[in-house]
């Protein structure tokens, strides 16, 4: 064994740090032991890490064509067999997760009683056998009466470590401090939190729903199409979108924020009204409505005035929606609107246009705020935006997750557990005082399950103080 | 003086600190070691000031936000976290050898930043305008800083162990300037003991934010998944210390693998994979 075989944080008094399979005589015992072993935990964690990579490289939940194009028939068949196109829900991935949960449960159930015994049956008296087993120890012998020594020891112990308790036995009195015991169960709290997390995730997955709905300004909805499914859910209320707005960073086309004014009705009566924006959802009956996207409804139309280069009307105006191709008298090209921007330059609408001539295509923009700019494109006619009937829709994610509170609870428990595990040390110090009226023998011993360096400093400090104090007494 | 200039000064401070840390190992001179530490501290102070100044500059531009929102800003924050984590370790354990691994890491990060990413301050997209941003980024990056230290000690551990195996006397070798294996192993564990809870907090605040912004706390997006992969690896490391056969070398290897996962979560996902986190 090399020097690292004994780690500094694991003093000898820590219960069972190594894997010693209990003599599993039966098959059941052997299976139980391996299912409860930490070695299995390490392997499962590494396997989870390794396999999780696949889903970050292979597209998840794509359409068959996408896979066929990228990987070809043979590989796609193989992917389907292993469900790599939706691997985090695949039978084999879930199996590993279930194995991990089983492993955590069995391991904790098996070990916890032992740890609990260490905590609850912590020795209250310091006998020779315990003294020899402890890593930190010292002894003092002085010609002072035990009562005085006890008083000094009590004070020093209290000032260095906190609350002092005592236990009397036939070989003297033991003063002891026992603190931070819950540091020992930190790991079990973390394990418990993972089980709670799993319950919350599964519960929310089974009973909750997630959907997406687009509401055109002025419209009301009470059904939400579910994501990834061909069904929709009926809400116990209805939601109207009164208005939708985007605001931009000054002088740019970059959205700064976007809002929807939502009104909620139940049985025809208004029960709630809220302006939602990104990162500020509407919550009603535990159902969340998140501002997630926006767009122009396909029924929106723009009227385009057709002018000749001198600015006179060249042909009757056309009223079209996105994608509708049209021609203009006296111009061989075909035109179509590609996209409508409801609030663009100067807060006014703009459109992206396509011009097709022969096999060629050209893109250009029209802005209501710059009525004659299109004239510079050149050609028999140019366009100017006239009236518009633009309907915007707001895109809302709708989610109900009845397990989410359990998940947050699990997170809090986990963080507390981790904190306790790593930053709370179970420290114990015993001082046994024994002797006759003239002479006192003092034994001091200590143990910690963590941070030995800090503890050693405290312990040595207390020991030195005690020696000093007793020396002073003799004079 | 603006924040870009201060970033430049910090970059060079880290570069010179690197030379001096390496020089300290080579010549074993105390003066050189003190110089190295001084340079590292100067680097951290200017770097910290640069971050603060950039924050103020963004408010002066009317698009105020914490300087943690894009690749440039988060890389710089990461380098700062690494150096602070390292200086704490140097001070607590009185060991300077680590600096020869960590200081170049900070230098390379800042230098790459200067070469690869525009340093202009940009307005935030709406999804990033949330207080969760700060909680999420700070916890994640402080944990990355701690993991960088654990990576450095693991490398030293493997190098020293190899050298000890080959040459029992080990005299004259640079590795004798490294901390002892026992100390390296302990620092490794301690930095992971700090990094792991913070990484957990980083993942949790990220999940809470996602839940608030998109309605799903977990969607197996590549960045999320990679942070979980990292978390699994460090969890494996923590449990490895429980079983004898997995301590020492294997634990050091796991710690290095964990850091590779950190780096991939951070860079690989942005440059090689696609997802929600394309901004940083
Ligand atoms: C994602 C899953 C897991 C997490 C986050 C986790 C977390 C932790 C943490 C933080 C510790 C404390 C480590 C230390 O003291 O350095 C710990 C200890 C431990 N874990 Fe886990 N664990 C997980 C899974 C498991 C599994 C599957 C097992 C099954 C065998 C297991 C068995 C143990 C044992 C035996 C300890 C030591 C307990 C003690 O000190 O008394 N863990 N775990």
PDB file of N, CA and C in Angstrom, chain A residues 2 4-5 7-10 16-19 38-39 42-43 45 48-49 52-53 56 88 93 111 191 201 210 249 254-256 258 278-279 281 290 397 399 401 404 407-408 411 415 418 422 450-451, chain B residues 63 122-127 129-130 157 161 185-186 189-190 193 196-197 200-201 204 207-209 211-217 220 225-226 229 232 235-236 238-244 247-248 273:
ATOM      1  N   UNK A   2       0.496   2.185  -0.789  1.00  0.00           N
ATOM      2  CA  UNK A   2       1.273   3.419  -0.853  1.00  0.00           C
ATOM      3  C   UNK A   2       0.648   4.456   0.063  1.00  0.00           C
ATOM      4  N   UNK A   4      -1.151   6.906  -0.246  1.00  0.00           N
ATOM      5  CA  UNK A   4      -2.500   7.462  -0.352  1.00  0.00           C
ATOM      6  C   UNK A   4      -3.571   6.528   0.175  1.00  0.00           C
ATOM      7  N   UNK A   5      -3.145   5.322   0.617  1.00  0.00           N
ATOM      8  CA  UNK A   5      -4.178   4.377   1.016  1.00  0.00           C
ATOM      9  C   UNK A   5      -4.907   4.844   2.271  1.00  0.00           C
ATOM     10  N   UNK A   7      -6.417   8.115   3.774  1.00  0.00           N
ATOM     11  CA  UNK A   7      -6.652   9.517   3.474  1.00  0.00           C
ATOM     12  C   UNK A   7      -6.780  10.293   4.767  1.00  0.00           C
ATOM     13  N   UNK A   8      -6.363  11.537   4.757  1.00  0.00           N
ATOM     14  CA  UNK A   8      -6.307  12.306   6.003  1.00  0.00           C
ATOM     15  C   UNK A   8      -7.665  12.529   6.657  1.00  0.00           C
ATOM     16  N   UNK A   9      -8.713  12.537   5.850  1.00  0.00           N
ATOM     17  CA  UNK A   9     -10.016  12.809   6.442  1.00  0.00           C
ATOM     18  C   UNK A   9     -10.672  11.587   7.067  1.00  0.00           C
ATOM     19  N   UNK A  10      -9.991  10.501   7.012  1.00  0.00           N
ATOM     20  CA  UNK A  10     -10.638   9.268   7.465  1.00  0.00           C
ATOM     21  C   UNK A  10      -9.882   8.665   8.629  1.00  0.00           C
ATOM     22  N   UNK A  16     -16.176   1.660   9.170  1.00  0.00           N
ATOM     23  CA  UNK A  16     -16.157   0.926   7.909  1.00  0.00           C
ATOM     24  C   UNK A  16     -15.949   1.770   6.661  1.00  0.00           C
ATOM     25  N   UNK A  17     -14.757   2.139   6.347  1.00  0.00           N
ATOM     26  CA  UNK A  17     -14.587   2.915   5.131  1.00  0.00           C
ATOM     27  C   UNK A  17     -14.355   2.023   3.924  1.00  0.00           C
ATOM     28  N   UNK A  18     -14.048   0.793   4.126  1.00  0.00           N
ATOM     29  CA  UNK A  18     -13.740  -0.039   2.959  1.00  0.00           C
ATOM     30  C   UNK A  18     -14.867  -1.014   2.691  1.00  0.00           C
ATOM     31  N   UNK A  19     -14.870  -1.488   1.460  1.00  0.00           N
ATOM     32  CA  UNK A  19     -15.904  -2.425   1.056  1.00  0.00           C
ATOM     33  C   UNK A  19     -15.492  -3.816   1.484  1.00  0.00           C
ATOM     34  N   UNK A  38     -20.694   0.257  -2.832  1.00  0.00           N
ATOM     35  CA  UNK A  38     -20.272   1.558  -3.359  1.00  0.00           C
ATOM     36  C   UNK A  38     -19.559   1.374  -4.695  1.00  0.00           C
ATOM     37  N   UNK A  39     -18.919   0.216  -4.878  1.00  0.00           N
ATOM     38  CA  UNK A  39     -18.276  -0.038  -6.168  1.00  0.00           C
ATOM     39  C   UNK A  39     -19.307   0.026  -7.291  1.00  0.00           C
ATOM     40  N   UNK A  42     -20.099   3.619  -8.046  1.00  0.00           N
ATOM     41  CA  UNK A  42     -19.095   4.292  -8.889  1.00  0.00           C
ATOM     42  C   UNK A  42     -19.296   3.893 -10.341  1.00  0.00           C
ATOM     43  N   UNK A  43     -19.481   2.615 -10.576  1.00  0.00           N
ATOM     44  CA  UNK A  43     -19.672   2.175 -11.963  1.00  0.00           C
ATOM     45  C   UNK A  43     -20.932   2.781 -12.571  1.00  0.00           C
ATOM     46  N   UNK A  45     -22.431   5.551 -11.783  1.00  0.00           N
ATOM     47  CA  UNK A  45     -22.252   6.986 -12.031  1.00  0.00           C
ATOM     48  C   UNK A  45     -21.404   7.211 -13.283  1.00  0.00           C
ATOM     49  N   UNK A  48     -23.480   6.286 -16.317  1.00  0.00           N
ATOM     50  CA  UNK A  48     -24.460   7.354 -16.600  1.00  0.00           C
ATOM     51  C   UNK A  48     -23.788   8.527 -17.295  1.00  0.00           C
ATOM     52  N   UNK A  49     -22.612   8.907 -16.789  1.00  0.00           N
ATOM     53  CA  UNK A  49     -21.891  10.024 -17.399  1.00  0.00           C
ATOM     54  C   UNK A  49     -21.560   9.689 -18.850  1.00  0.00           C
ATOM     55  N   UNK A  52     -24.717   9.356 -21.180  1.00  0.00           N
ATOM     56  CA  UNK A  52     -25.435  10.618 -21.379  1.00  0.00           C
ATOM     57  C   UNK A  52     -24.848  11.408 -22.543  1.00  0.00           C
ATOM     58  N   UNK A  53     -23.574  11.172 -22.830  1.00  0.00           N
ATOM     59  CA  UNK A  53     -22.924  11.916 -23.915  1.00  0.00           C
ATOM     60  C   UNK A  53     -23.650  11.678 -25.234  1.00  0.00           C
ATOM     61  N   UNK A  56     -26.212  14.022 -26.404  1.00  0.00           N
ATOM     62  CA  UNK A  56     -25.820  15.395 -26.718  1.00  0.00           C
ATOM     63  C   UNK A  56     -25.180  15.471 -28.099  1.00  0.00           C
ATOM     64  N   UNK A  88     -32.930   9.569 -23.390  1.00  0.00           N
ATOM     65  CA  UNK A  88     -33.108   9.793 -21.953  1.00  0.00           C
ATOM     66  C   UNK A  88     -34.406   9.190 -21.430  1.00  0.00           C
ATOM     67  N   UNK A  93     -31.710   3.385 -20.520  1.00  0.00           N
ATOM     68  CA  UNK A  93     -31.245   4.503 -19.694  1.00  0.00           C
ATOM     69  C   UNK A  93     -32.040   4.545 -18.390  1.00  0.00           C
ATOM     70  N   UNK A 111     -26.129   0.851   5.559  1.00  0.00           N
ATOM     71  CA  UNK A 111     -25.078   1.508   6.330  1.00  0.00           C
ATOM     72  C   UNK A 111     -25.576   2.467   7.402  1.00  0.00           C
ATOM     73  N   UNK A 191     -28.491  11.484  -0.157  1.00  0.00           N
ATOM     74  CA  UNK A 191     -29.083  10.324  -0.828  1.00  0.00           C
ATOM     75  C   UNK A 191     -30.609  10.392  -0.780  1.00  0.00           C
ATOM     76  N   UNK A 201     -39.914  14.092  -9.949  1.00  0.00           N
ATOM     77  CA  UNK A 201     -39.786  14.098 -11.410  1.00  0.00           C
ATOM     78  C   UNK A 201     -40.771  13.125 -12.038  1.00  0.00           C
ATOM     79  N   UNK A 210     -47.351  19.654 -20.571  1.00  0.00           N
ATOM     80  CA  UNK A 210     -46.649  20.798 -21.151  1.00  0.00           C
ATOM     81  C   UNK A 210     -47.209  21.031 -22.538  1.00  0.00           C
ATOM     82  N   UNK A 249     -34.082  47.606 -28.137  1.00  0.00           N
ATOM     83  CA  UNK A 249     -33.011  48.476 -27.665  1.00  0.00           C
ATOM     84  C   UNK A 249     -32.949  49.650 -28.625  1.00  0.00           C
ATOM     85  N   UNK A 254     -32.824  44.733 -32.059  1.00  0.00           N
ATOM     86  CA  UNK A 254     -32.737  43.675 -31.058  1.00  0.00           C
ATOM     87  C   UNK A 254     -33.804  43.864 -29.988  1.00  0.00           C
ATOM     88  N   UNK A 255     -34.684  42.866 -29.835  1.00  0.00           N
ATOM     89  CA  UNK A 255     -35.752  43.020 -28.849  1.00  0.00           C
ATOM     90  C   UNK A 255     -35.176  43.186 -27.453  1.00  0.00           C
ATOM     91  N   UNK A 256     -35.696  44.156 -26.725  1.00  0.00           N
ATOM     92  CA  UNK A 256     -35.283  44.326 -25.343  1.00  0.00           C
ATOM     93  C   UNK A 256     -36.212  43.533 -24.443  1.00  0.00           C
ATOM     94  N   UNK A 258     -40.515  41.675 -24.491  1.00  0.00           N
ATOM     95  CA  UNK A 258     -41.838  41.627 -25.092  1.00  0.00           C
ATOM     96  C   UNK A 258     -42.876  41.204 -24.064  1.00  0.00           C
ATOM     97  N   UNK A 278     -41.034  37.961 -20.683  1.00  0.00           N
ATOM     98  CA  UNK A 278     -40.046  36.905 -20.550  1.00  0.00           C
ATOM     99  C   UNK A 278     -39.527  36.907 -19.115  1.00  0.00           C
ATOM    100  N   UNK A 279     -39.438  35.736 -18.531  1.00  0.00           N
ATOM    101  CA  UNK A 279     -39.007  35.581 -17.142  1.00  0.00           C
ATOM    102  C   UNK A 279     -40.035  36.010 -16.093  1.00  0.00           C
ATOM    103  N   UNK A 281     -43.844  34.931 -15.673  1.00  0.00           N
ATOM    104  CA  UNK A 281     -45.029  34.241 -16.151  1.00  0.00           C
ATOM    105  C   UNK A 281     -46.301  34.588 -15.374  1.00  0.00           C
ATOM    106  N   UNK A 290     -45.993  31.046 -19.841  1.00  0.00           N
ATOM    107  CA  UNK A 290     -44.728  31.741 -20.046  1.00  0.00           C
ATOM    108  C   UNK A 290     -44.717  32.424 -21.386  1.00  0.00           C
ATOM    109  N   UNK A 397     -45.835  29.221 -23.623  1.00  0.00           N
ATOM    110  CA  UNK A 397     -45.635  27.863 -23.117  1.00  0.00           C
ATOM    111  C   UNK A 397     -46.593  27.711 -21.947  1.00  0.00           C
ATOM    112  N   UNK A 399     -47.578  25.182 -18.806  1.00  0.00           N
ATOM    113  CA  UNK A 399     -47.077  24.000 -18.109  1.00  0.00           C
ATOM    114  C   UNK A 399     -47.746  23.831 -16.763  1.00  0.00           C
ATOM    115  N   UNK A 401     -46.955  21.288 -13.552  1.00  0.00           N
ATOM    116  CA  UNK A 401     -46.099  20.222 -13.050  1.00  0.00           C
ATOM    117  C   UNK A 401     -46.354  20.043 -11.557  1.00  0.00           C
ATOM    118  N   UNK A 404     -43.262  19.572  -9.218  1.00  0.00           N
ATOM    119  CA  UNK A 404     -42.130  20.502  -9.189  1.00  0.00           C
ATOM    120  C   UNK A 404     -41.786  20.952  -7.770  1.00  0.00           C
ATOM    121  N   UNK A 407     -39.566  18.566  -6.296  1.00  0.00           N
ATOM    122  CA  UNK A 407     -38.231  18.709  -6.872  1.00  0.00           C
ATOM    123  C   UNK A 407     -37.464  19.826  -6.161  1.00  0.00           C
ATOM    124  N   UNK A 408     -38.153  20.957  -5.941  1.00  0.00           N
ATOM    125  CA  UNK A 408     -37.453  22.050  -5.240  1.00  0.00           C
ATOM    126  C   UNK A 408     -37.128  21.653  -3.803  1.00  0.00           C
ATOM    127  N   UNK A 411     -34.098  19.707  -3.897  1.00  0.00           N
ATOM    128  CA  UNK A 411     -32.912  20.532  -4.147  1.00  0.00           C
ATOM    129  C   UNK A 411     -32.430  21.181  -2.852  1.00  0.00           C
ATOM    130  N   UNK A 415     -28.863  20.511  -0.989  1.00  0.00           N
ATOM    131  CA  UNK A 415     -27.848  21.522  -0.693  1.00  0.00           C
ATOM    132  C   UNK A 415     -27.532  21.529   0.803  1.00  0.00           C
ATOM    133  N   UNK A 418     -25.408  18.526   1.429  1.00  0.00           N
ATOM    134  CA  UNK A 418     -24.032  18.689   0.950  1.00  0.00           C
ATOM    135  C   UNK A 418     -23.255  19.611   1.883  1.00  0.00           C
ATOM    136  N   UNK A 422     -19.902  18.328   3.943  1.00  0.00           N
ATOM    137  CA  UNK A 422     -18.537  18.790   3.709  1.00  0.00           C
ATOM    138  C   UNK A 422     -18.055  19.823   4.710  1.00  0.00           C
ATOM    139  N   UNK A 450     -13.650  14.817   9.938  1.00  0.00           N
ATOM    140  CA  UNK A 450     -13.376  15.689   8.808  1.00  0.00           C
ATOM    141  C   UNK A 450     -12.413  16.782   9.212  1.00  0.00           C
ATOM    142  N   UNK A 451     -11.746  17.357   8.244  1.00  0.00           N
ATOM    143  CA  UNK A 451     -10.899  18.505   8.507  1.00  0.00           C
ATOM    144  C   UNK A 451      -9.948  18.324   9.670  1.00  0.00           C
TER     145      UNK A 451
ATOM    146  N   UNK B  63     -27.315  49.921 -20.712  1.00  0.00           N
ATOM    147  CA  UNK B  63     -27.738  48.531 -20.887  1.00  0.00           C
ATOM    148  C   UNK B  63     -27.150  47.716 -19.751  1.00  0.00           C
ATOM    149  N   UNK B 122     -22.608  44.199 -24.955  1.00  0.00           N
ATOM    150  CA  UNK B 122     -23.814  44.082 -25.755  1.00  0.00           C
ATOM    151  C   UNK B 122     -25.040  44.071 -24.851  1.00  0.00           C
ATOM    152  N   UNK B 123     -26.165  44.565 -25.371  1.00  0.00           N
ATOM    153  CA  UNK B 123     -27.392  44.464 -24.576  1.00  0.00           C
ATOM    154  C   UNK B 123     -27.804  43.001 -24.396  1.00  0.00           C
ATOM    155  N   UNK B 124     -28.585  42.763 -23.364  1.00  0.00           N
ATOM    156  CA  UNK B 124     -29.009  41.395 -23.073  1.00  0.00           C
ATOM    157  C   UNK B 124     -30.277  41.031 -23.836  1.00  0.00           C
ATOM    158  N   UNK B 125     -30.327  39.790 -24.338  1.00  0.00           N
ATOM    159  CA  UNK B 125     -31.597  39.313 -24.889  1.00  0.00           C
ATOM    160  C   UNK B 125     -32.556  39.115 -23.714  1.00  0.00           C
ATOM    161  N   UNK B 126     -33.870  39.192 -23.984  1.00  0.00           N
ATOM    162  CA  UNK B 126     -34.819  39.159 -22.861  1.00  0.00           C
ATOM    163  C   UNK B 126     -34.663  37.957 -21.937  1.00  0.00           C
ATOM    164  N   UNK B 127     -34.368  36.787 -22.503  1.00  0.00           N
ATOM    165  CA  UNK B 127     -34.307  35.596 -21.657  1.00  0.00           C
ATOM    166  C   UNK B 127     -33.224  35.717 -20.586  1.00  0.00           C
ATOM    167  N   UNK B 129     -32.438  38.469 -18.979  1.00  0.00           N
ATOM    168  CA  UNK B 129     -32.670  39.524 -18.002  1.00  0.00           C
ATOM    169  C   UNK B 129     -33.361  38.962 -16.776  1.00  0.00           C
ATOM    170  N   UNK B 130     -32.580  38.377 -15.912  1.00  0.00           N
ATOM    171  CA  UNK B 130     -33.174  37.742 -14.744  1.00  0.00           C
ATOM    172  C   UNK B 130     -32.136  37.714 -13.642  1.00  0.00           C
ATOM    173  N   UNK B 157      -0.171  15.171  -8.977  1.00  0.00           N
ATOM    174  CA  UNK B 157      -0.195  13.868  -8.299  1.00  0.00           C
ATOM    175  C   UNK B 157       0.326  12.776  -9.231  1.00  0.00           C
ATOM    176  N   UNK B 161       3.805  10.845  -8.752  1.00  0.00           N
ATOM    177  CA  UNK B 161       3.721   9.432  -8.446  1.00  0.00           C
ATOM    178  C   UNK B 161       4.542   8.619  -9.439  1.00  0.00           C
ATOM    179  N   UNK B 185      -3.405  14.768  -2.665  1.00  0.00           N
ATOM    180  CA  UNK B 185      -4.666  14.043  -2.600  1.00  0.00           C
ATOM    181  C   UNK B 185      -5.679  14.795  -1.739  1.00  0.00           C
ATOM    182  N   UNK B 186      -5.169  15.382  -0.656  1.00  0.00           N
ATOM    183  CA  UNK B 186      -6.065  16.095   0.244  1.00  0.00           C
ATOM    184  C   UNK B 186      -6.603  17.378  -0.407  1.00  0.00           C
ATOM    185  N   UNK B 189      -9.252  16.499  -2.869  1.00  0.00           N
ATOM    186  CA  UNK B 189     -10.542  16.220  -2.228  1.00  0.00           C
ATOM    187  C   UNK B 189     -11.200  17.505  -1.742  1.00  0.00           C
ATOM    188  N   UNK B 190     -10.397  18.365  -1.116  1.00  0.00           N
ATOM    189  CA  UNK B 190     -10.989  19.576  -0.539  1.00  0.00           C
ATOM    190  C   UNK B 190     -11.546  20.481  -1.612  1.00  0.00           C
ATOM    191  N   UNK B 193     -14.637  19.058  -2.659  1.00  0.00           N
ATOM    192  CA  UNK B 193     -15.655  19.219  -1.621  1.00  0.00           C
ATOM    193  C   UNK B 193     -16.258  20.620  -1.639  1.00  0.00           C
ATOM    194  N   UNK B 196     -18.141  20.656  -5.585  1.00  0.00           N
ATOM    195  CA  UNK B 196     -19.329  19.825  -5.837  1.00  0.00           C
ATOM    196  C   UNK B 196     -20.631  20.466  -5.342  1.00  0.00           C
ATOM    197  N   UNK B 197     -20.672  20.946  -4.090  1.00  0.00           N
ATOM    198  CA  UNK B 197     -21.915  21.622  -3.667  1.00  0.00           C
ATOM    199  C   UNK B 197     -22.212  22.837  -4.527  1.00  0.00           C
ATOM    200  N   UNK B 200     -23.599  21.730  -7.768  1.00  0.00           N
ATOM    201  CA  UNK B 200     -24.995  21.336  -7.549  1.00  0.00           C
ATOM    202  C   UNK B 200     -25.880  22.572  -7.501  1.00  0.00           C
ATOM    203  N   UNK B 201     -25.413  23.599  -6.771  1.00  0.00           N
ATOM    204  CA  UNK B 201     -26.182  24.846  -6.700  1.00  0.00           C
ATOM    205  C   UNK B 201     -26.312  25.480  -8.083  1.00  0.00           C
ATOM    206  N   UNK B 204     -28.881  23.608  -9.960  1.00  0.00           N
ATOM    207  CA  UNK B 204     -30.213  23.856  -9.405  1.00  0.00           C
ATOM    208  C   UNK B 204     -30.714  25.251  -9.774  1.00  0.00           C
ATOM    209  N   UNK B 207     -31.736  25.210 -13.259  1.00  0.00           N
ATOM    210  CA  UNK B 207     -33.021  24.526 -13.438  1.00  0.00           C
ATOM    211  C   UNK B 207     -34.171  25.432 -12.995  1.00  0.00           C
ATOM    212  N   UNK B 208     -33.966  26.135 -11.884  1.00  0.00           N
ATOM    213  CA  UNK B 208     -35.022  27.016 -11.384  1.00  0.00           C
ATOM    214  C   UNK B 208     -35.295  28.125 -12.394  1.00  0.00           C
ATOM    215  N   UNK B 209     -34.236  28.644 -12.949  1.00  0.00           N
ATOM    216  CA  UNK B 209     -34.364  29.708 -13.934  1.00  0.00           C
ATOM    217  C   UNK B 209     -35.087  29.196 -15.183  1.00  0.00           C
ATOM    218  N   UNK B 211     -37.073  26.802 -15.366  1.00  0.00           N
ATOM    219  CA  UNK B 211     -38.469  26.566 -15.035  1.00  0.00           C
ATOM    220  C   UNK B 211     -39.255  27.872 -15.072  1.00  0.00           C
ATOM    221  N   UNK B 212     -38.602  28.922 -14.639  1.00  0.00           N
ATOM    222  CA  UNK B 212     -39.268  30.206 -14.593  1.00  0.00           C
ATOM    223  C   UNK B 212     -39.372  30.842 -15.971  1.00  0.00           C
ATOM    224  N   UNK B 213     -38.368  30.606 -16.801  1.00  0.00           N
ATOM    225  CA  UNK B 213     -38.360  31.243 -18.121  1.00  0.00           C
ATOM    226  C   UNK B 213     -39.058  30.406 -19.183  1.00  0.00           C
ATOM    227  N   UNK B 214     -38.963  29.088 -19.087  1.00  0.00           N
ATOM    228  CA  UNK B 214     -39.500  28.247 -20.155  1.00  0.00           C
ATOM    229  C   UNK B 214     -40.532  27.223 -19.686  1.00  0.00           C
ATOM    230  N   UNK B 215     -40.658  27.082 -18.389  1.00  0.00           N
ATOM    231  CA  UNK B 215     -41.648  26.132 -17.907  1.00  0.00           C
ATOM    232  C   UNK B 215     -41.163  24.701 -17.801  1.00  0.00           C
ATOM    233  N   UNK B 216     -39.858  24.475 -17.928  1.00  0.00           N
ATOM    234  CA  UNK B 216     -39.329  23.135 -17.725  1.00  0.00           C
ATOM    235  C   UNK B 216     -38.028  23.271 -16.968  1.00  0.00           C
ATOM    236  N   UNK B 217     -37.926  22.550 -15.878  1.00  0.00           N
ATOM    237  CA  UNK B 217     -36.679  22.679 -15.133  1.00  0.00           C
ATOM    238  C   UNK B 217     -35.591  21.811 -15.728  1.00  0.00           C
ATOM    239  N   UNK B 220     -32.954  18.206 -20.927  1.00  0.00           N
ATOM    240  CA  UNK B 220     -31.872  17.435 -21.541  1.00  0.00           C
ATOM    241  C   UNK B 220     -31.241  18.193 -22.693  1.00  0.00           C
ATOM    242  N   UNK B 225     -27.172  18.669 -19.956  1.00  0.00           N
ATOM    243  CA  UNK B 225     -26.730  17.282 -19.874  1.00  0.00           C
ATOM    244  C   UNK B 225     -25.245  17.211 -19.539  1.00  0.00           C
ATOM    245  N   UNK B 226     -24.457  18.075 -20.169  1.00  0.00           N
ATOM    246  CA  UNK B 226     -23.026  18.038 -19.870  1.00  0.00           C
ATOM    247  C   UNK B 226     -22.728  18.458 -18.441  1.00  0.00           C
ATOM    248  N   UNK B 229     -23.343  15.416 -16.550  1.00  0.00           N
ATOM    249  CA  UNK B 229     -22.251  14.460 -16.745  1.00  0.00           C
ATOM    250  C   UNK B 229     -21.100  14.811 -15.801  1.00  0.00           C
ATOM    251  N   UNK B 232     -21.983  13.821 -12.341  1.00  0.00           N
ATOM    252  CA  UNK B 232     -21.850  12.366 -12.136  1.00  0.00           C
ATOM    253  C   UNK B 232     -20.387  11.993 -11.916  1.00  0.00           C
ATOM    254  N   UNK B 235     -19.329  13.033  -8.515  1.00  0.00           N
ATOM    255  CA  UNK B 235     -19.985  12.156  -7.533  1.00  0.00           C
ATOM    256  C   UNK B 235     -19.239  10.829  -7.481  1.00  0.00           C
ATOM    257  N   UNK B 236     -18.854  10.328  -8.654  1.00  0.00           N
ATOM    258  CA  UNK B 236     -18.080   9.079  -8.691  1.00  0.00           C
ATOM    259  C   UNK B 236     -16.775   9.274  -7.932  1.00  0.00           C
ATOM    260  N   UNK B 238     -16.153  11.298  -5.431  1.00  0.00           N
ATOM    261  CA  UNK B 238     -16.388  11.331  -3.987  1.00  0.00           C
ATOM    262  C   UNK B 238     -16.578   9.928  -3.430  1.00  0.00           C
ATOM    263  N   UNK B 239     -17.283   9.101  -4.208  1.00  0.00           N
ATOM    264  CA  UNK B 239     -17.494   7.745  -3.714  1.00  0.00           C
ATOM    265  C   UNK B 239     -16.257   6.886  -3.884  1.00  0.00           C
ATOM    266  N   UNK B 240     -15.417   7.272  -4.863  1.00  0.00           N
ATOM    267  CA  UNK B 240     -14.192   6.510  -5.076  1.00  0.00           C
ATOM    268  C   UNK B 240     -13.322   6.537  -3.822  1.00  0.00           C
ATOM    269  N   UNK B 241     -13.376   7.661  -3.124  1.00  0.00           N
ATOM    270  CA  UNK B 241     -12.545   7.745  -1.932  1.00  0.00           C
ATOM    271  C   UNK B 241     -13.012   6.798  -0.828  1.00  0.00           C
ATOM    272  N   UNK B 242     -14.210   6.282  -1.000  1.00  0.00           N
ATOM    273  CA  UNK B 242     -14.758   5.389   0.019  1.00  0.00           C
ATOM    274  C   UNK B 242     -14.181   3.975  -0.116  1.00  0.00           C
ATOM    275  N   UNK B 243     -13.919   3.584  -1.339  1.00  0.00           N
ATOM    276  CA  UNK B 243     -13.404   2.226  -1.542  1.00  0.00           C
ATOM    277  C   UNK B 243     -11.921   2.299  -1.804  1.00  0.00           C
ATOM    278  N   UNK B 244     -11.194   1.469  -1.130  1.00  0.00           N
ATOM    279  CA  UNK B 244      -9.751   1.491  -1.183  1.00  0.00           C
ATOM    280  C   UNK B 244      -9.200   1.431  -2.605  1.00  0.00           C
ATOM    281  N   UNK B 247      -8.902   4.756  -4.644  1.00  0.00           N
ATOM    282  CA  UNK B 247      -8.274   5.976  -4.144  1.00  0.00           C
ATOM    283  C   UNK B 247      -7.021   6.301  -4.940  1.00  0.00           C
ATOM    284  N   UNK B 248      -6.391   7.387  -4.591  1.00  0.00           N
ATOM    285  CA  UNK B 248      -5.097   7.714  -5.164  1.00  0.00           C
ATOM    286  C   UNK B 248      -5.156   7.952  -6.658  1.00  0.00           C
ATOM    287  N   UNK B 273     -21.707  21.668 -30.217  1.00  0.00           N
ATOM    288  CA  UNK B 273     -23.094  21.215 -30.179  1.00  0.00           C
ATOM    289  C   UNK B 273     -23.994  22.443 -30.182  1.00  0.00           C
TER     290      UNK B 273
END
